[in-house]
């Protein structure tokens, strides 16, 4: 039906956003909005209700394993969700996912610590000539490179594809501030190439030539 098609479009939009941003430290609001949207969908009959419950469970189980802010709130929501359905089943599922959640929580704390000092709202500009500005900007280059080195070390032991999305997200965020620094572009392209994504590395290098044509 038309309503089902519209719902699919919205779900695909959420999935696309989470594919690229779901591991960002500030992405909790997207996860919570997605969960609220799925909860709001009408369900007529046991089958549709079961489908909605299954979908909510899968979203929660992804969210609680993300090293993001408010992950504790998502865990409490998930706990309530499972216990409202079946306390015996909830006990088993919560025991299964608690270690993954705790690992994500620990990674979130470490990510927040390593992100300290980075100025995410700093405007991108060519390397300055004034010494005081040089100190600030190159200080940001050092902090970003340290942070990226930690992310590429794969502290969460992610599978290759989720790791690629995570690292590319971090590089994209970095380039919002340091777009005119060729070493950032080069290091990301080199990382892609080294990890077997040669075609994407070439696309990345081509994009860098548009950003820094000189």
Tab-separated table of C-alpha atoms in Angstrom:
chain	number	residue	atom	x	y	z
A	1	UNK	CA	0.000	0.000	0.000
A	2	UNK	CA	0.953	3.662	-0.252
A	3	UNK	CA	1.419	3.931	3.519
A	4	UNK	CA	3.760	0.926	3.531
A	5	UNK	CA	5.798	2.401	0.690
A	6	UNK	CA	6.081	5.697	2.565
A	7	UNK	CA	7.192	3.854	5.712
A	8	UNK	CA	9.842	2.001	3.712
A	9	UNK	CA	11.187	5.290	2.370
A	10	UNK	CA	11.492	6.720	5.886
A	11	UNK	CA	13.137	3.541	7.208
A	12	UNK	CA	15.627	3.533	4.339
A	13	UNK	CA	16.454	7.160	5.107
A	14	UNK	CA	17.154	6.298	8.747
A	15	UNK	CA	19.237	3.285	7.725
A	16	UNK	CA	21.259	5.398	5.322
A	17	UNK	CA	21.921	7.989	8.018
A	18	UNK	CA	22.950	5.343	10.540
A	19	UNK	CA	25.151	3.542	8.033
A	20	UNK	CA	27.247	6.682	7.711
A	21	UNK	CA	26.713	8.395	11.088
A	22	UNK	CA	25.505	5.709	13.477
A	23	UNK	CA	28.866	5.372	15.219
A	24	UNK	CA	29.354	9.101	15.689
A	25	UNK	CA	29.589	10.069	19.340
A	26	UNK	CA	26.623	12.463	18.940
A	27	UNK	CA	24.340	10.119	16.989
A	28	UNK	CA	22.149	8.948	19.896
A	29	UNK	CA	19.314	11.274	18.847
A	30	UNK	CA	19.136	9.583	15.424
A	31	UNK	CA	18.894	6.137	17.032
A	32	UNK	CA	16.219	7.321	19.460
A	33	UNK	CA	14.210	9.028	16.713
A	34	UNK	CA	14.381	5.874	14.588
A	35	UNK	CA	13.145	3.745	17.484
A	36	UNK	CA	10.331	6.200	18.194
A	37	UNK	CA	9.327	6.136	14.525
A	38	UNK	CA	9.158	2.330	14.401
A	39	UNK	CA	7.124	2.330	17.620
A	40	UNK	CA	4.651	4.764	16.047
A	41	UNK	CA	3.907	2.548	13.048
A	42	UNK	CA	0.414	0.990	13.128
A	43	UNK	CA	0.225	-2.775	13.573
A	44	UNK	CA	-3.004	-4.608	12.860
A	45	UNK	CA	-2.898	-8.211	13.967
A	46	UNK	CA	-0.373	-10.463	15.661
A	47	UNK	CA	1.854	-10.845	12.607
A	48	UNK	CA	2.428	-7.114	12.105
A	49	UNK	CA	2.908	-6.641	15.839
A	50	UNK	CA	5.516	-9.418	15.832
A	51	UNK	CA	7.287	-7.842	12.850
A	52	UNK	CA	7.418	-4.466	14.564
A	53	UNK	CA	8.750	-6.003	17.782
A	54	UNK	CA	11.448	-7.887	15.882
A	55	UNK	CA	12.463	-4.703	14.057
A	56	UNK	CA	12.661	-2.725	17.300
A	57	UNK	CA	14.741	-5.440	18.927
A	58	UNK	CA	17.283	-5.418	16.097
A	59	UNK	CA	17.600	-1.621	16.178
A	60	UNK	CA	18.054	-1.581	19.944
A	61	UNK	CA	20.666	-4.344	19.767
A	62	UNK	CA	22.668	-2.339	17.239
A	63	UNK	CA	22.343	0.916	19.174
A	64	UNK	CA	23.448	-0.431	22.564
A	65	UNK	CA	26.713	-1.687	21.022
A	66	UNK	CA	27.674	1.723	19.637
A	67	UNK	CA	30.309	3.820	21.468
A	68	UNK	CA	28.110	6.915	21.494
A	69	UNK	CA	26.859	9.435	24.020
A	70	UNK	CA	23.719	8.413	25.935
A	71	UNK	CA	24.391	4.713	25.254
A	72	UNK	CA	23.411	4.065	28.909
A	73	UNK	CA	19.973	5.583	28.256
A	74	UNK	CA	19.567	3.359	25.215
A	75	UNK	CA	20.487	0.337	27.340
A	76	UNK	CA	17.882	1.246	29.973
A	77	UNK	CA	15.261	1.683	27.237
A	78	UNK	CA	16.188	-1.683	25.768
A	79	UNK	CA	15.999	-3.337	29.192
A	80	UNK	CA	12.482	-1.965	29.692
A	81	UNK	CA	11.482	-2.966	26.161
A	82	UNK	CA	12.526	-6.611	26.605
A	83	UNK	CA	11.143	-6.959	30.116
A	84	UNK	CA	7.788	-5.576	29.006
A	85	UNK	CA	7.532	-8.425	26.496
A	86	UNK	CA	8.914	-11.524	28.207
A	87	UNK	CA	10.975	-11.500	31.385
A	88	UNK	CA	12.540	-14.927	30.781
A	89	UNK	CA	13.606	-14.067	27.251
A	90	UNK	CA	14.763	-10.640	28.434
A	91	UNK	CA	17.100	-12.216	30.995
A	92	UNK	CA	18.868	-14.261	28.311
A	93	UNK	CA	19.110	-11.439	25.768
A	94	UNK	CA	20.327	-8.869	28.267
A	95	UNK	CA	22.993	-11.272	29.524
A	96	UNK	CA	24.107	-11.858	25.938
A	97	UNK	CA	24.349	-8.182	25.023
A	98	UNK	CA	25.632	-6.711	28.275
A	99	UNK	CA	29.346	-7.469	27.553
A	100	UNK	CA	29.036	-5.847	24.113
A	101	UNK	CA	27.316	-2.851	25.657
A	102	UNK	CA	29.977	-2.486	28.350
A	103	UNK	CA	32.713	-2.640	25.699
A	104	UNK	CA	30.938	0.093	23.733
A	105	UNK	CA	30.562	2.163	26.894
A	106	UNK	CA	34.269	1.871	27.624
A	107	UNK	CA	35.159	2.783	24.039
A	108	UNK	CA	32.860	5.816	24.243
A	109	UNK	CA	34.675	7.068	27.329
A	110	UNK	CA	38.047	6.606	25.648
A	111	UNK	CA	36.815	8.271	22.457
A	112	UNK	CA	35.572	11.271	24.422
A	113	UNK	CA	38.926	11.546	26.207
A	114	UNK	CA	40.942	11.367	22.990
A	115	UNK	CA	38.621	13.840	21.263
A	116	UNK	CA	39.319	16.420	23.957
A	117	UNK	CA	40.961	19.549	22.579
A	118	UNK	CA	39.694	19.123	19.028
A	119	UNK	CA	37.737	22.133	17.745
A	120	UNK	CA	34.991	20.589	15.571
A	121	UNK	CA	33.503	23.961	14.626
A	122	UNK	CA	36.764	25.478	13.389
A	123	UNK	CA	36.347	26.715	9.827
A	124	UNK	CA	38.481	25.105	7.132
A	125	UNK	CA	41.048	27.485	5.674
A	126	UNK	CA	44.474	27.264	3.992
A	127	UNK	CA	47.462	27.046	6.346
A	128	UNK	CA	47.863	30.561	7.812
A	129	UNK	CA	50.923	32.768	7.679
A	130	UNK	CA	50.533	34.407	11.073
A	131	UNK	CA	52.584	32.502	13.717
A	132	UNK	CA	49.808	32.510	16.328
A	133	UNK	CA	47.307	31.094	13.844
A	134	UNK	CA	49.863	28.528	12.727
A	135	UNK	CA	50.229	27.280	16.286
A	136	UNK	CA	46.462	26.858	16.651
A	137	UNK	CA	45.908	25.188	13.290
A	138	UNK	CA	48.878	22.831	13.443
A	139	UNK	CA	47.883	21.977	16.987
A	140	UNK	CA	44.577	20.787	15.554
A	141	UNK	CA	46.405	18.752	12.889
A	142	UNK	CA	48.355	16.971	15.636
A	143	UNK	CA	45.226	16.261	17.719
A	144	UNK	CA	43.248	14.992	14.727
A	145	UNK	CA	46.079	12.733	13.568
A	146	UNK	CA	46.422	11.227	17.033
A	147	UNK	CA	42.692	10.665	17.229
A	148	UNK	CA	42.545	9.116	13.752
A	149	UNK	CA	45.482	6.831	14.585
A	150	UNK	CA	43.476	5.525	17.535
A	151	UNK	CA	40.374	4.939	15.392
A	152	UNK	CA	42.364	3.133	12.681
A	153	UNK	CA	43.837	0.857	15.366
A	154	UNK	CA	40.289	-0.574	15.580
A	155	UNK	CA	39.851	-0.435	19.376
A	156	UNK	CA	36.388	-2.005	19.111
A	157	UNK	CA	37.614	-4.887	16.933
A	158	UNK	CA	35.079	-4.082	14.224
A	159	UNK	CA	34.677	-6.166	11.094
A	160	UNK	CA	36.375	-4.651	7.989
A	161	UNK	CA	33.305	-2.978	6.489
A	162	UNK	CA	32.027	-1.284	9.683
A	163	UNK	CA	35.608	-0.226	10.391
A	164	UNK	CA	35.874	1.367	6.952
A	165	UNK	CA	32.676	3.364	7.509
A	166	UNK	CA	33.903	4.410	10.965
A	167	UNK	CA	37.318	5.560	9.744
A	168	UNK	CA	35.907	7.375	6.712
A	169	UNK	CA	33.423	9.184	8.949
A	170	UNK	CA	36.268	10.369	11.177
A	171	UNK	CA	38.309	11.541	8.188
A	172	UNK	CA	35.291	13.374	6.762
A	173	UNK	CA	34.745	15.103	10.083
A	174	UNK	CA	38.416	16.017	10.243
A	175	UNK	CA	38.343	17.491	6.737
A	176	UNK	CA	35.517	19.815	7.721
A	177	UNK	CA	38.257	21.599	9.692
A	178	UNK	CA	41.434	20.635	7.819
A	179	UNK	CA	40.325	20.434	4.201
A	180	UNK	CA	43.416	22.298	2.962
A	181	UNK	CA	45.994	20.033	4.608
A	182	UNK	CA	47.238	17.474	2.042
A	183	UNK	CA	48.653	15.083	4.636
A	184	UNK	CA	45.133	14.313	5.888
A	185	UNK	CA	43.913	13.441	2.393
A	186	UNK	CA	47.027	11.387	1.681
A	187	UNK	CA	46.874	9.406	4.918
A	188	UNK	CA	43.230	8.436	4.376
A	189	UNK	CA	43.870	7.360	0.779
A	190	UNK	CA	46.878	5.368	1.909
A	191	UNK	CA	44.841	3.684	4.645
A	192	UNK	CA	42.151	2.697	2.143
A	193	UNK	CA	44.728	1.327	-0.288
A	194	UNK	CA	46.603	-0.610	2.402
A	195	UNK	CA	43.373	-2.241	3.580
A	196	UNK	CA	42.350	-3.436	0.117
A	197	UNK	CA	39.988	-0.676	-1.018
A	198	UNK	CA	42.086	0.500	-3.947
A	199	UNK	CA	39.226	1.803	-6.065
A	200	UNK	CA	37.932	3.953	-3.226
A	201	UNK	CA	41.469	5.125	-2.508
A	202	UNK	CA	41.750	6.386	-6.096
A	203	UNK	CA	38.403	8.194	-5.781
A	204	UNK	CA	39.644	9.730	-2.548
A	205	UNK	CA	42.858	10.968	-4.174
A	206	UNK	CA	40.885	12.463	-7.067
A	207	UNK	CA	38.664	14.291	-4.595
A	208	UNK	CA	41.754	15.610	-2.835
A	209	UNK	CA	42.952	17.189	-6.098
A	210	UNK	CA	39.682	19.110	-6.315
A	211	UNK	CA	40.045	20.293	-2.716
A	212	UNK	CA	43.738	21.221	-3.088
A	213	UNK	CA	44.425	21.822	-6.786
A	214	UNK	CA	47.704	23.651	-6.163
